[in-house]
Coordinates of C-alpha atoms in Angstrom, one line a residue:
Chain A
M1 CA 9.3 23.2 -67.9
A2 CA 8.4 26.2 -66.1
K3 CA 8.7 25.9 -62.5
K4 CA 5.5 26.4 -60.7
V5 CA 6.1 28.8 -58.0
R6 CA 3.6 28.6 -55.2
R7 CA 3.0 31.7 -53.5
M8 CA 2.0 31.4 -50.0
E9 CA -0.1 34.3 -49.2
S10 CA 0.9 35.2 -45.6
K11 CA -1.9 36.1 -43.3
P12 CA -2.1 39.7 -42.1
T13 CA -0.5 40.1 -38.7
N14 CA -3.8 41.1 -37.1
E15 CA -5.5 37.9 -38.1
K16 CA -2.6 35.9 -36.7
R17 CA -3.1 37.6 -33.4
K18 CA -6.8 36.9 -33.4
G19 CA -6.1 33.2 -34.1
I20 CA -3.8 32.9 -31.1
V21 CA -6.3 34.7 -28.8
Y22 CA -9.1 32.4 -29.9
K23 CA -6.9 29.4 -29.2
L24 CA -5.9 30.6 -25.8
M25 CA -9.4 31.8 -24.9
P26 CA -10.3 28.5 -23.1
L27 CA -7.2 28.9 -20.9
F28 CA -8.2 32.5 -20.0
L29 CA -11.6 31.1 -18.9
I30 CA -10.4 27.9 -17.2
V31 CA -7.6 29.4 -15.1
P32 CA -9.8 32.1 -13.4
I33 CA -12.6 29.6 -12.8
F34 CA -10.1 27.2 -11.3
A35 CA -8.6 30.0 -9.2
V36 CA -12.1 31.0 -7.9
L37 CA -12.9 27.4 -7.0
Y38 CA -9.6 27.0 -5.3
M39 CA -10.0 30.3 -3.2
R40 CA -13.5 29.2 -2.1
A41 CA -12.4 25.7 -1.2
D42 CA -11.7 24.9 2.5
I43 CA -8.2 24.3 3.7
S44 CA -8.4 20.5 3.4
K45 CA -9.5 20.7 -0.2
R46 CA -6.8 23.2 -1.0
R47 CA -4.2 20.9 0.6
F48 CA -5.5 18.0 -1.4
I49 CA -5.4 20.0 -4.7
K50 CA -1.9 21.3 -3.9
H51 CA -0.7 17.9 -3.0
L52 CA -1.8 16.6 -6.4
A53 CA -0.8 19.6 -8.4
K54 CA 2.8 19.7 -7.2
Q55 CA 3.2 16.2 -8.6
I56 CA 2.0 17.0 -12.1
P57 CA 5.5 17.8 -13.5
Y58 CA 6.6 14.3 -12.4
L59 CA 3.9 12.4 -14.3
P60 CA 5.8 12.1 -17.6
G61 CA 8.8 10.7 -15.9
R62 CA 6.7 8.3 -13.8
Y63 CA 4.9 7.1 -16.9
F64 CA 8.2 6.0 -18.2
A65 CA 9.5 4.5 -15.0
Chain B
M1 CA 23.9 -20.3 -21.2
A2 CA 22.6 -18.6 -18.1
D3 CA 22.6 -20.3 -14.7
Y4 CA 18.8 -19.7 -14.4
D5 CA 15.9 -18.7 -16.6
V6 CA 14.7 -16.3 -13.9
I7 CA 16.1 -14.9 -10.7
V8 CA 13.7 -13.4 -8.2
V9 CA 15.2 -10.8 -5.8
G10 CA 13.2 -11.0 -2.6
A11 CA 10.8 -13.6 -1.2
G12 CA 8.1 -11.2 -0.1
N13 CA 4.5 -12.0 -1.2
G14 CA 5.0 -10.6 -4.7
G15 CA 8.4 -12.3 -5.3
I16 CA 7.4 -15.7 -4.0
T17 CA 4.1 -15.6 -6.0
A18 CA 5.9 -14.7 -9.2
G19 CA 8.6 -17.3 -8.5
A20 CA 6.1 -20.1 -7.9
L21 CA 4.1 -19.3 -11.0
L22 CA 7.2 -19.0 -13.2
A23 CA 8.4 -22.4 -11.9
K24 CA 5.0 -23.8 -12.9
Q25 CA 5.6 -22.3 -16.4
G26 CA 8.6 -24.6 -16.6
R27 CA 11.2 -21.9 -16.1
K28 CA 14.3 -22.7 -13.9
T29 CA 13.6 -20.1 -11.2
L30 CA 15.7 -19.1 -8.2
V31 CA 14.4 -16.8 -5.4
L32 CA 17.1 -15.0 -3.4
E33 CA 16.0 -13.8 0.0
Q34 CA 18.2 -11.7 2.2
S35 CA 16.6 -12.8 5.5
N36 CA 16.0 -16.3 6.9
R37 CA 12.3 -16.4 6.0
V38 CA 9.8 -15.7 3.3
G39 CA 7.1 -13.0 3.4
G40 CA 8.8 -9.7 4.0
C41 CA 6.2 -7.5 5.7
C42 CA 3.9 -10.6 5.7
S43 CA 6.2 -12.8 7.9
T44 CA 6.1 -14.0 11.4
F45 CA 9.0 -14.4 13.9
E46 CA 9.3 -16.3 17.2
R47 CA 10.8 -14.9 20.4
D48 CA 10.8 -16.5 23.8
G49 CA 7.9 -18.8 22.9
Y50 CA 5.7 -16.1 21.4
K51 CA 5.0 -15.7 17.6
F52 CA 4.7 -12.2 16.2
D53 CA 3.6 -11.0 12.8
L54 CA 6.2 -8.6 11.6
G55 CA 3.7 -6.2 9.9
A56 CA 0.6 -7.5 8.1
S57 CA -2.0 -8.7 10.5
I58 CA -5.1 -10.0 8.6
V59 CA -6.0 -10.9 5.1
E60 CA -9.0 -9.5 3.1
V61 CA -10.0 -8.9 -0.5
V62 CA -9.0 -12.4 -1.2
Y63 CA -9.9 -12.6 -4.9
P64 CA -6.3 -12.2 -6.2
I65 CA -5.0 -14.6 -3.5
E66 CA -7.5 -17.2 -4.5
L67 CA -6.6 -16.8 -8.1
A68 CA -2.8 -17.2 -7.4
F69 CA -3.5 -20.5 -5.5
K70 CA -5.8 -21.7 -8.2
K71 CA -3.1 -21.0 -10.9
L72 CA -0.7 -23.0 -8.7
G73 CA -3.1 -26.0 -8.8
S74 CA -4.5 -25.7 -5.4
S75 CA -6.9 -23.7 -3.2
F76 CA -6.3 -20.9 -0.8
W77 CA -8.9 -22.3 1.6
E78 CA -7.4 -25.8 1.6
E79 CA -3.8 -24.8 1.9
L80 CA -4.3 -22.7 5.0
D81 CA -6.5 -22.8 8.1
L82 CA -8.1 -19.4 7.8
I83 CA -9.8 -18.2 10.9
P84 CA -12.6 -15.6 10.3
C85 CA -12.4 -12.5 12.5
D86 CA -15.5 -10.9 13.9
P87 CA -16.0 -8.1 15.0
I88 CA -14.1 -6.2 12.3
Y89 CA -12.9 -3.6 14.7
S90 CA -13.2 -2.4 18.2
Y91 CA -12.9 1.3 18.2
I92 CA -11.4 2.8 21.3
F93 CA -12.1 6.6 21.8
Q94 CA -9.8 9.0 23.6
D95 CA -11.9 8.7 26.8
G96 CA -11.5 4.9 26.8
S97 CA -15.1 4.2 25.7
R98 CA -15.5 1.7 22.8
I99 CA -17.8 0.5 20.2
N100 CA -17.5 -2.6 18.0
Y101 CA -18.4 -3.0 14.3
P102 CA -19.4 -6.6 13.6
L103 CA -18.8 -8.3 10.3
S104 CA -22.4 -8.1 9.2
L105 CA -23.5 -4.9 7.5
E106 CA -26.8 -5.0 9.3
G107 CA -25.1 -5.4 12.6
T108 CA -22.8 -2.4 11.9
A109 CA -25.8 -0.3 10.8
E110 CA -27.5 -1.1 14.1
V111 CA -24.4 0.1 16.0
I112 CA -24.2 3.3 13.9
S113 CA -27.9 3.9 14.1
K114 CA -27.7 4.0 17.9
I115 CA -25.2 6.8 17.6
D116 CA -27.0 8.6 14.8
P117 CA -30.1 7.1 13.0
E118 CA -29.5 9.1 9.8
D119 CA -25.9 7.9 9.6
G120 CA -27.1 4.4 10.1
K121 CA -29.1 4.6 6.9
K122 CA -26.2 6.2 5.1
W123 CA -24.1 3.2 6.1
F124 CA -26.1 1.1 3.7
E125 CA -25.6 3.7 1.0
L126 CA -21.9 3.6 1.4
A127 CA -21.8 -0.2 1.6
D128 CA -23.9 -0.5 -1.6
Y129 CA -21.7 1.9 -3.5
F130 CA -18.4 0.3 -2.5
A131 CA -19.8 -3.2 -2.9
E132 CA -20.6 -2.3 -6.5
M133 CA -17.1 -0.8 -6.9
M134 CA -15.4 -3.9 -5.6
K135 CA -17.5 -6.1 -7.8
K136 CA -16.6 -4.1 -10.9
T137 CA -13.0 -3.2 -10.2
I138 CA -11.3 -5.9 -8.2
E139 CA -10.9 -8.4 -11.0
A140 CA -9.9 -5.8 -13.6
F141 CA -7.7 -3.6 -11.4
F142 CA -6.0 -6.3 -9.4
T143 CA -5.2 -8.8 -12.1
S144 CA -4.4 -6.6 -15.1
P145 CA -1.2 -4.8 -15.8
A146 CA -1.2 -1.0 -15.8
N147 CA 2.0 -0.3 -17.6
N148 CA 0.6 2.3 -20.0
F149 CA -2.5 4.0 -21.2
I150 CA -3.4 1.1 -23.5
D151 CA -3.4 -1.2 -20.5
M152 CA -5.7 1.2 -18.7
A153 CA -8.0 1.3 -21.7
K154 CA -8.1 -2.5 -21.8
M155 CA -9.0 -2.4 -18.1
V156 CA -11.9 -0.1 -18.8
M157 CA -13.0 -2.2 -21.8
K158 CA -12.9 -5.3 -19.7
Q159 CA -15.1 -3.6 -17.1
P160 CA -16.7 -0.3 -18.3
G161 CA -18.5 0.0 -15.0
I162 CA -15.2 1.2 -13.5
L163 CA -15.8 4.6 -15.1
K164 CA -18.7 5.3 -12.7
F165 CA -16.1 5.5 -9.9
L166 CA -13.8 8.0 -11.5
P167 CA -15.0 10.8 -9.3
L168 CA -13.3 9.0 -6.4
F169 CA -10.0 9.8 -8.0
A170 CA -10.7 13.6 -7.9
T171 CA -11.8 13.7 -4.2
S172 CA -10.2 13.0 -0.9
Y173 CA -10.9 10.1 1.5
Q174 CA -12.1 12.7 4.0
D175 CA -14.6 14.2 1.6
V176 CA -16.1 10.8 0.8
I177 CA -16.5 9.9 4.5
K178 CA -18.0 13.4 5.3
K179 CA -20.4 13.0 2.3
Y180 CA -22.0 10.0 3.9
F181 CA -21.6 10.6 7.6
K182 CA -22.4 13.8 9.5
N183 CA -21.9 12.5 13.1
D184 CA -18.4 13.2 14.5
V185 CA -18.4 9.9 16.4
V186 CA -19.2 7.9 13.3
Q187 CA -16.6 9.8 11.3
Q188 CA -14.0 8.9 14.0
T189 CA -14.6 5.2 13.4
M190 CA -13.4 5.8 9.8
S191 CA -10.7 8.4 10.6
F192 CA -7.6 6.1 10.8
Q193 CA -8.1 3.8 7.8
S194 CA -6.7 6.4 5.3
F195 CA -3.3 5.6 6.9
Y196 CA -3.5 2.1 5.4
C197 CA -2.4 3.9 2.3
G198 CA 0.1 6.0 4.2
L199 CA -1.7 9.3 4.0
P200 CA -4.0 11.4 6.3
P201 CA -7.7 11.6 5.6
E202 CA -7.5 14.9 3.7
L203 CA -4.8 13.7 1.3
A204 CA -5.6 10.1 0.8
P205 CA -7.5 9.5 -2.5
G206 CA -11.3 8.9 -2.3
F207 CA -11.2 5.3 -3.4
I208 CA -9.4 4.4 -0.1
A209 CA -12.8 5.0 1.5
L210 CA -13.5 1.5 0.2
I211 CA -11.6 0.1 3.2
P212 CA -14.3 0.7 5.9
Y213 CA -16.6 -1.3 3.7
S214 CA -14.3 -3.9 2.2
E215 CA -13.4 -5.6 5.5
H216 CA -17.1 -6.4 5.9
E217 CA -16.7 -8.8 3.0
G218 CA -14.6 -10.8 5.3
I219 CA -11.3 -10.7 7.1
W220 CA -9.3 -13.8 8.1
Y221 CA -6.3 -14.7 10.1
P222 CA -4.2 -17.8 9.0
R223 CA -3.5 -20.1 11.9
G224 CA 0.2 -20.1 12.7
G225 CA 0.7 -16.5 11.6
M226 CA 0.7 -14.4 8.5
I227 CA 3.8 -16.1 7.2
Q228 CA 1.7 -19.2 6.5
I229 CA 0.5 -17.4 3.3
P230 CA 3.9 -17.0 1.6
M231 CA 5.0 -20.3 3.0
A232 CA 2.1 -22.0 1.3
I233 CA 2.9 -20.3 -2.0
K234 CA 6.6 -21.4 -1.6
R235 CA 5.5 -24.9 -0.9
L236 CA 3.4 -25.0 -4.0
G237 CA 6.2 -23.5 -6.1
E238 CA 8.7 -26.0 -4.9
K239 CA 6.5 -28.8 -6.3
Y240 CA 7.2 -27.2 -9.7
G241 CA 10.9 -27.0 -9.1
L242 CA 11.1 -23.5 -7.5
E243 CA 14.4 -23.0 -5.7
V244 CA 14.5 -20.6 -2.7
Q245 CA 17.8 -19.6 -1.0
F246 CA 17.9 -17.6 2.2
N247 CA 20.5 -15.3 3.7
K248 CA 21.5 -14.3 0.2
Q249 CA 21.5 -10.6 -0.2
V250 CA 21.7 -9.1 -3.7
E251 CA 24.0 -6.2 -4.1
K252 CA 23.6 -5.5 -7.8
V253 CA 21.4 -6.4 -10.7
L254 CA 23.8 -6.9 -13.6
V255 CA 22.9 -4.9 -16.7
R256 CA 24.5 -4.6 -20.0
N257 CA 23.2 -2.6 -22.9
R258 CA 20.0 -2.0 -20.9
R259 CA 19.4 -5.7 -20.6
V260 CA 19.6 -7.8 -17.4
E261 CA 22.2 -10.4 -17.2
G262 CA 21.7 -11.6 -13.6
V263 CA 22.7 -10.5 -10.1
R264 CA 25.7 -10.1 -7.9
L265 CA 25.4 -11.0 -4.2
T266 CA 27.0 -9.1 -1.4
D267 CA 29.6 -11.9 -1.0
G268 CA 30.7 -11.2 -4.6
T269 CA 29.0 -14.3 -6.2
E270 CA 27.5 -13.6 -9.6
I271 CA 24.5 -15.6 -10.8
T272 CA 23.4 -15.2 -14.4
S273 CA 19.8 -15.3 -15.7
D274 CA 17.8 -14.4 -18.7
L275 CA 15.2 -12.5 -16.6
V276 CA 15.1 -10.8 -13.2
V277 CA 12.0 -10.3 -11.2
S278 CA 12.4 -7.7 -8.4
N279 CA 10.5 -7.7 -5.1
V280 CA 12.7 -4.8 -3.9
N281 CA 11.5 -1.3 -3.4
A282 CA 11.5 0.2 -7.0
K283 CA 13.5 3.2 -6.0
K284 CA 16.2 1.1 -4.4
L285 CA 16.1 -1.3 -7.3
Y286 CA 16.6 1.3 -10.0
L287 CA 18.9 3.8 -8.2
D288 CA 21.0 1.4 -6.2
Y289 CA 20.8 -2.2 -7.6
I290 CA 20.7 -1.2 -11.2
G291 CA 22.3 2.2 -11.1
E292 CA 21.2 5.6 -12.6
E293 CA 23.8 5.3 -15.4
H294 CA 21.6 2.5 -17.0
L295 CA 18.4 4.6 -17.0
P296 CA 17.1 7.0 -19.6
W297 CA 17.0 10.5 -18.2
L298 CA 13.2 10.7 -18.1
A299 CA 12.8 7.4 -16.2
R300 CA 15.5 8.5 -13.8
Y301 CA 13.7 11.8 -13.2
G302 CA 10.4 10.0 -12.6
I303 CA 11.9 7.4 -10.2
K304 CA 13.7 10.0 -8.2
S305 CA 10.4 11.9 -7.8
Y306 CA 8.7 9.2 -5.8
E307 CA 8.4 9.5 -2.1
V308 CA 8.6 6.2 -0.2
S309 CA 5.5 5.4 1.8
M310 CA 5.3 6.0 5.5
S311 CA 6.8 3.6 8.0
C312 CA 5.5 2.8 11.5
F313 CA 6.5 2.2 15.0
M314 CA 5.6 -1.3 16.1
I315 CA 5.7 -2.8 19.6
Y316 CA 5.5 -6.6 19.9
V317 CA 4.2 -7.5 23.3
G318 CA 4.0 -10.9 25.0
C319 CA 1.8 -10.8 28.2
D320 CA 0.6 -13.2 30.8
Y321 CA -3.0 -12.1 31.0
R322 CA -6.0 -11.8 28.7
P323 CA -5.9 -8.2 27.6
P324 CA -9.3 -6.4 28.0
L325 CA -9.8 -6.0 24.3
E326 CA -12.8 -7.0 22.2
A327 CA -11.6 -7.9 18.8
H328 CA -8.6 -9.1 16.7
H329 CA -8.2 -5.5 15.6
S330 CA -8.7 -2.5 17.8
L331 CA -8.2 1.1 16.7
T332 CA -7.4 3.9 19.0
I333 CA -8.9 6.8 17.3
G334 CA -9.8 10.5 17.2
P335 CA -11.5 13.0 15.0
L336 CA -10.6 13.3 11.3
E337 CA -9.0 16.7 12.0
M338 CA -6.8 15.2 14.7
M339 CA -5.5 12.7 12.2
N340 CA -4.7 15.5 9.7
D341 CA -3.1 17.6 12.4
F342 CA -0.9 14.7 13.4
W343 CA 0.3 14.5 9.8
W344 CA 1.2 18.2 9.4
N345 CA 2.3 19.0 12.9
D346 CA 4.0 15.8 14.0
F347 CA 4.8 13.5 11.2
K348 CA 6.0 16.1 8.6
K349 CA 8.0 17.9 11.3
G350 CA 9.8 14.8 12.5
R351 CA 8.0 14.5 15.8
A352 CA 6.7 11.3 17.3
P353 CA 3.0 11.8 18.2
E354 CA 2.1 12.7 21.9
D355 CA -1.2 10.9 21.7
V356 CA -1.4 7.2 21.1
H357 CA -3.5 6.4 18.1
G358 CA -3.1 3.5 15.9
L359 CA -3.8 -0.2 15.4
I360 CA -3.7 -2.8 18.2
C361 CA -3.6 -6.3 16.8
W362 CA -4.5 -9.2 19.1
P363 CA -3.8 -12.3 17.1
T364 CA -4.1 -14.7 20.0
E365 CA -7.8 -13.7 20.1
S366 CA -8.1 -15.7 16.9
D367 CA -5.2 -18.1 17.2
P368 CA -4.2 -19.0 20.8
S369 CA -1.3 -21.2 19.4
L370 CA 0.8 -18.1 19.0
A371 CA 1.6 -17.8 22.7
P372 CA 2.1 -20.2 25.7
E373 CA -1.1 -21.2 27.4
G374 CA -2.7 -18.4 29.3
H375 CA -0.5 -15.9 27.5
H376 CA -1.2 -13.5 24.7
V377 CA 0.5 -11.5 22.0
L378 CA -0.2 -8.0 20.9
N379 CA 1.1 -5.9 17.9
I380 CA 0.8 -2.3 18.8
M381 CA 1.3 -0.2 15.7
G382 CA 1.7 3.6 16.1
M383 CA 2.7 6.1 13.5
G384 CA 6.0 7.9 13.5
P385 CA 8.1 9.6 10.9
Y386 CA 11.3 8.0 9.6
E387 CA 13.5 10.9 10.7
L388 CA 13.0 12.5 14.1
S389 CA 13.9 16.1 14.4
G390 CA 17.0 16.5 16.6
T391 CA 17.3 12.9 17.5
N392 CA 16.8 9.4 16.1
W393 CA 14.8 6.3 16.7
D394 CA 17.7 4.2 18.1
K395 CA 18.0 6.7 20.9
E396 CA 14.3 7.2 21.5
K397 CA 12.7 3.8 20.9
Q398 CA 12.7 2.5 24.5
A399 CA 11.4 5.7 26.0
Y400 CA 8.8 6.0 23.3
A401 CA 7.7 2.4 23.7
E402 CA 7.3 2.9 27.4
K403 CA 5.3 6.0 26.9
M404 CA 3.0 4.2 24.5
I405 CA 2.5 1.3 26.8
N406 CA 1.8 3.5 29.8
G407 CA -0.6 5.5 27.7
L408 CA -2.5 2.4 26.6
S409 CA -2.5 1.0 30.1
K410 CA -4.6 4.0 31.2
T411 CA -7.4 3.7 28.7
A412 CA -7.3 1.2 25.9
I413 CA -5.6 -1.8 27.5
P414 CA -5.8 -1.4 31.3
E415 CA -3.0 -3.1 33.4
L416 CA -1.0 -3.9 30.3
A417 CA 2.2 -2.5 31.7
D418 CA 1.9 -4.9 34.7
H419 CA 1.6 -8.0 32.6
I420 CA 4.3 -7.7 30.0
T421 CA 6.6 -10.7 29.8
M422 CA 8.3 -10.0 26.6
L423 CA 8.7 -6.8 24.5
D424 CA 10.4 -6.1 21.2
I425 CA 10.3 -2.9 19.1
S426 CA 10.5 -2.1 15.4
T427 CA 11.1 1.5 14.6
P428 CA 11.2 2.9 11.1
L429 CA 14.9 2.4 11.2
D430 CA 14.5 -1.3 12.2
F431 CA 12.0 -1.9 9.4
E432 CA 14.6 -0.4 7.1
R433 CA 17.3 -2.7 8.4
R434 CA 15.1 -5.8 8.5
L435 CA 13.4 -5.4 5.2
L436 CA 16.0 -3.4 3.3
S437 CA 13.2 -1.0 2.6
P438 CA 14.3 2.6 2.2
G439 CA 12.8 4.8 4.9
G440 CA 11.4 1.7 6.5
A441 CA 8.5 2.0 4.1
I442 CA 5.7 -0.5 4.7
Y443 CA 3.8 0.2 1.5
G444 CA 6.7 0.6 -0.9
L445 CA 6.1 3.9 -2.5
Q446 CA 3.5 6.7 -1.8
M447 CA 0.0 5.4 -2.6
D448 CA -1.7 8.5 -3.9
I449 CA -3.2 9.1 -7.4
P450 CA 0.0 10.5 -9.1
A451 CA 1.8 7.3 -8.0
Q452 CA -0.9 4.8 -8.9
A453 CA -1.5 2.4 -11.8
T454 CA 0.3 3.7 -15.0
F455 CA 2.2 6.3 -12.9
R456 CA 3.6 3.6 -10.6
P457 CA 6.8 1.9 -11.6
S458 CA 5.8 -0.5 -14.3
S459 CA 5.5 -4.2 -13.8
K460 CA 7.4 -4.7 -17.0
S461 CA 10.3 -2.3 -16.8
K462 CA 10.3 0.3 -19.5
S463 CA 14.0 1.0 -19.1
I464 CA 15.6 -2.4 -18.7
K465 CA 14.8 -5.4 -20.9
G466 CA 14.1 -8.6 -19.0
L467 CA 13.3 -6.8 -15.8
Y468 CA 10.0 -7.2 -14.1
L469 CA 8.7 -5.8 -10.8
T470 CA 6.6 -7.1 -8.0
G471 CA 5.8 -6.0 -4.5
A472 CA 4.3 -2.9 -3.0
S473 CA 6.1 -0.4 -5.1
T474 CA 4.6 -1.5 -8.4
H475 CA 1.0 -1.9 -9.5
P476 CA -1.5 -2.5 -7.7
G477 CA 0.3 -1.3 -4.6
G478 CA 0.9 -2.2 -1.0
G479 CA -1.0 -4.8 1.2
V480 CA -1.3 -8.5 1.1
P481 CA -3.7 -9.0 -1.8
S482 CA -2.1 -6.3 -3.9
T483 CA 1.4 -7.7 -3.5
I484 CA 0.3 -11.2 -4.4
A485 CA -1.6 -9.7 -7.4
S486 CA 1.7 -8.1 -8.5
G487 CA 3.3 -11.5 -8.6
L488 CA 0.4 -12.8 -10.7
I489 CA 0.8 -9.9 -13.1
A490 CA 4.5 -10.2 -13.5
A491 CA 4.3 -13.9 -14.2
E492 CA 1.6 -13.4 -16.8
L493 CA 3.6 -10.6 -18.5
I494 CA 6.6 -12.9 -18.6
D495 CA 4.5 -15.7 -20.1
K496 CA 3.3 -13.3 -22.7
Y497 CA 6.5 -11.5 -23.7
E498 CA 9.4 -13.9 -22.9

C-alpha cells in the first residue's frame, strides 16, 4: 500500500506575521488605554491599583494554597 | 487505630465551632488550646476585679452565629444574654466635639442631615444598597466554601444577585464613601472603619464600606464578656462528647506522604488522628507546624506571599469613675486623608502614630458586671506597626500608653488619667505571644481582594490530605461572625469528604 504522504503546505512568513499581529492587537489597545487611565487617576486610585497589581503574580500560588 | 478522629489545633472561635460540630457528627474530637481559655481574640480575662475583652468587643452580622448554634441544637439568643448596643458609635473629632449615630437608620439620617442635608439623603441610598448586598451575599458568602472557582460559581448560582456588587471589588473603600458623601465631617465618621480589615481607606476593598451600614442591623454585647460566645459553643460541643484540653501547645502537625497523622505537643507528646483542623494562622501552620518540605512548590510560593494582617496597641483600663463617653463604642477620628497618611507615613515606616485615633470600647456601659460597683473598664485600641523603627514595643509600651492616656484625657475622655485604678497593655508583640499569632495579627492574613475567597488559604487544604483550616486566615476572613462561619464550613466539608 502506498503511503499517503500528507503535505502540509506551510504558510508564507508574511501571513504568519500578520496572524500574530492580529492576535496581539487587543493587547496593543488595552495597554495604552490602561496606561492613560492610570496616568489620569488621582494618587489614591494609583496606590489602590498598584497595591492590587503587585499581587497578581502571587495569585496562582495562592489559589493552590 | 488513631487516638482521635479529629484533632483541632486552637480553641478560637473557628476551632471551637468546628470541634463542637464535629463532635455532634459523632467523631471523637479533641481541641488543643495553648492558653488557659477558649476564644483566642474573642476571649476575656480578669485582673484585679475587672474583666477585659482581649480583642473583639461586640458582635454583629449574626446570621452565621445563629446558624452554628442551630446546628448544635440550640439558639444563640437563648444560650447567651445579649445586650443590644445603641448608639452604634460616638464619633469624637480632633477638637473634642462629638456626634452619635443611633442604631436606627432614620435617626442616623437625621444626625447626618443636620451636618449636610444632601448627605442625609445619600445615607438612605447607601443603606439601601448595602442592605440589599447583605441580604444577597451573607448566606452564600459566609456559609459556603471558596476553595476553588467551582465553589465560587456555585456561590453565584445559589445567589446570582451577588453579581450586582462585583464593582465593589474593583474600587476602594474610600471611593465608595466619597461617592455617597461629599461633606468632610460625614466622611470622617466613616474614615476609620476600613481598618477593621487592616487597611487604610484608599487600599481597603470597596465591599468593606458595608461596615458603616451593617452595624445598623444590630450590634450586641454578651453579658459577662465576649468569651461567653466561644464558651457557649464549647458547652454545647461537650454535650456531644467534645474534649477540650488547655495549656497544650502544639509544636508540629505530623505529616507523612502529604497526609496528616496527628500532632506533636511542645512537651514531646504525640497524639494521632485521622484528621486535623487548624485554628492557627495559616502561614504559621504551613511553614512552621507542617514544614515547607511537605508542600508543593506552588503552594509554598503562594503561602509565603501573604502578609499577615495588621496588629494593634491595646490599653486595658480600670477606672473609678464614669468616663464621659456616650456609647459602648467611640471612635476618635480624622479625615480620610489623615488615615491614609498615618498608613504610609507612620505605620509602613515603623512609627507609632503621634495623634491618638482608634476605637474606645466601654463595655461597662452595656454590662456593669465587668467591674466593681462604681468602676468601669475601657479598651483603648490604637494602631501601631508590629516593628518599630530603631526600637521595639517592649521598650516603648509604657511611655506610649502614657502618651495615649494623656492625649485622651485632654479631649476624648477628660480626667481619665486621674481615675485609673488598673492598667494593662497589649502591644503587637504581646498579641503575638498571647495568641501565637505571627506579627500579632488580629485578622489572620491581609484582608484585601487578592487574599480573599478562593485566593485565601483553602478551608480544605489543597496540599495536605486530612487537613482543614478555620479561623481568620481562611475564608471568610477575620472577625467574630467570619471565624465562626469558618468553623461551620470546615465541619461541613469534613462531613462531605471524610
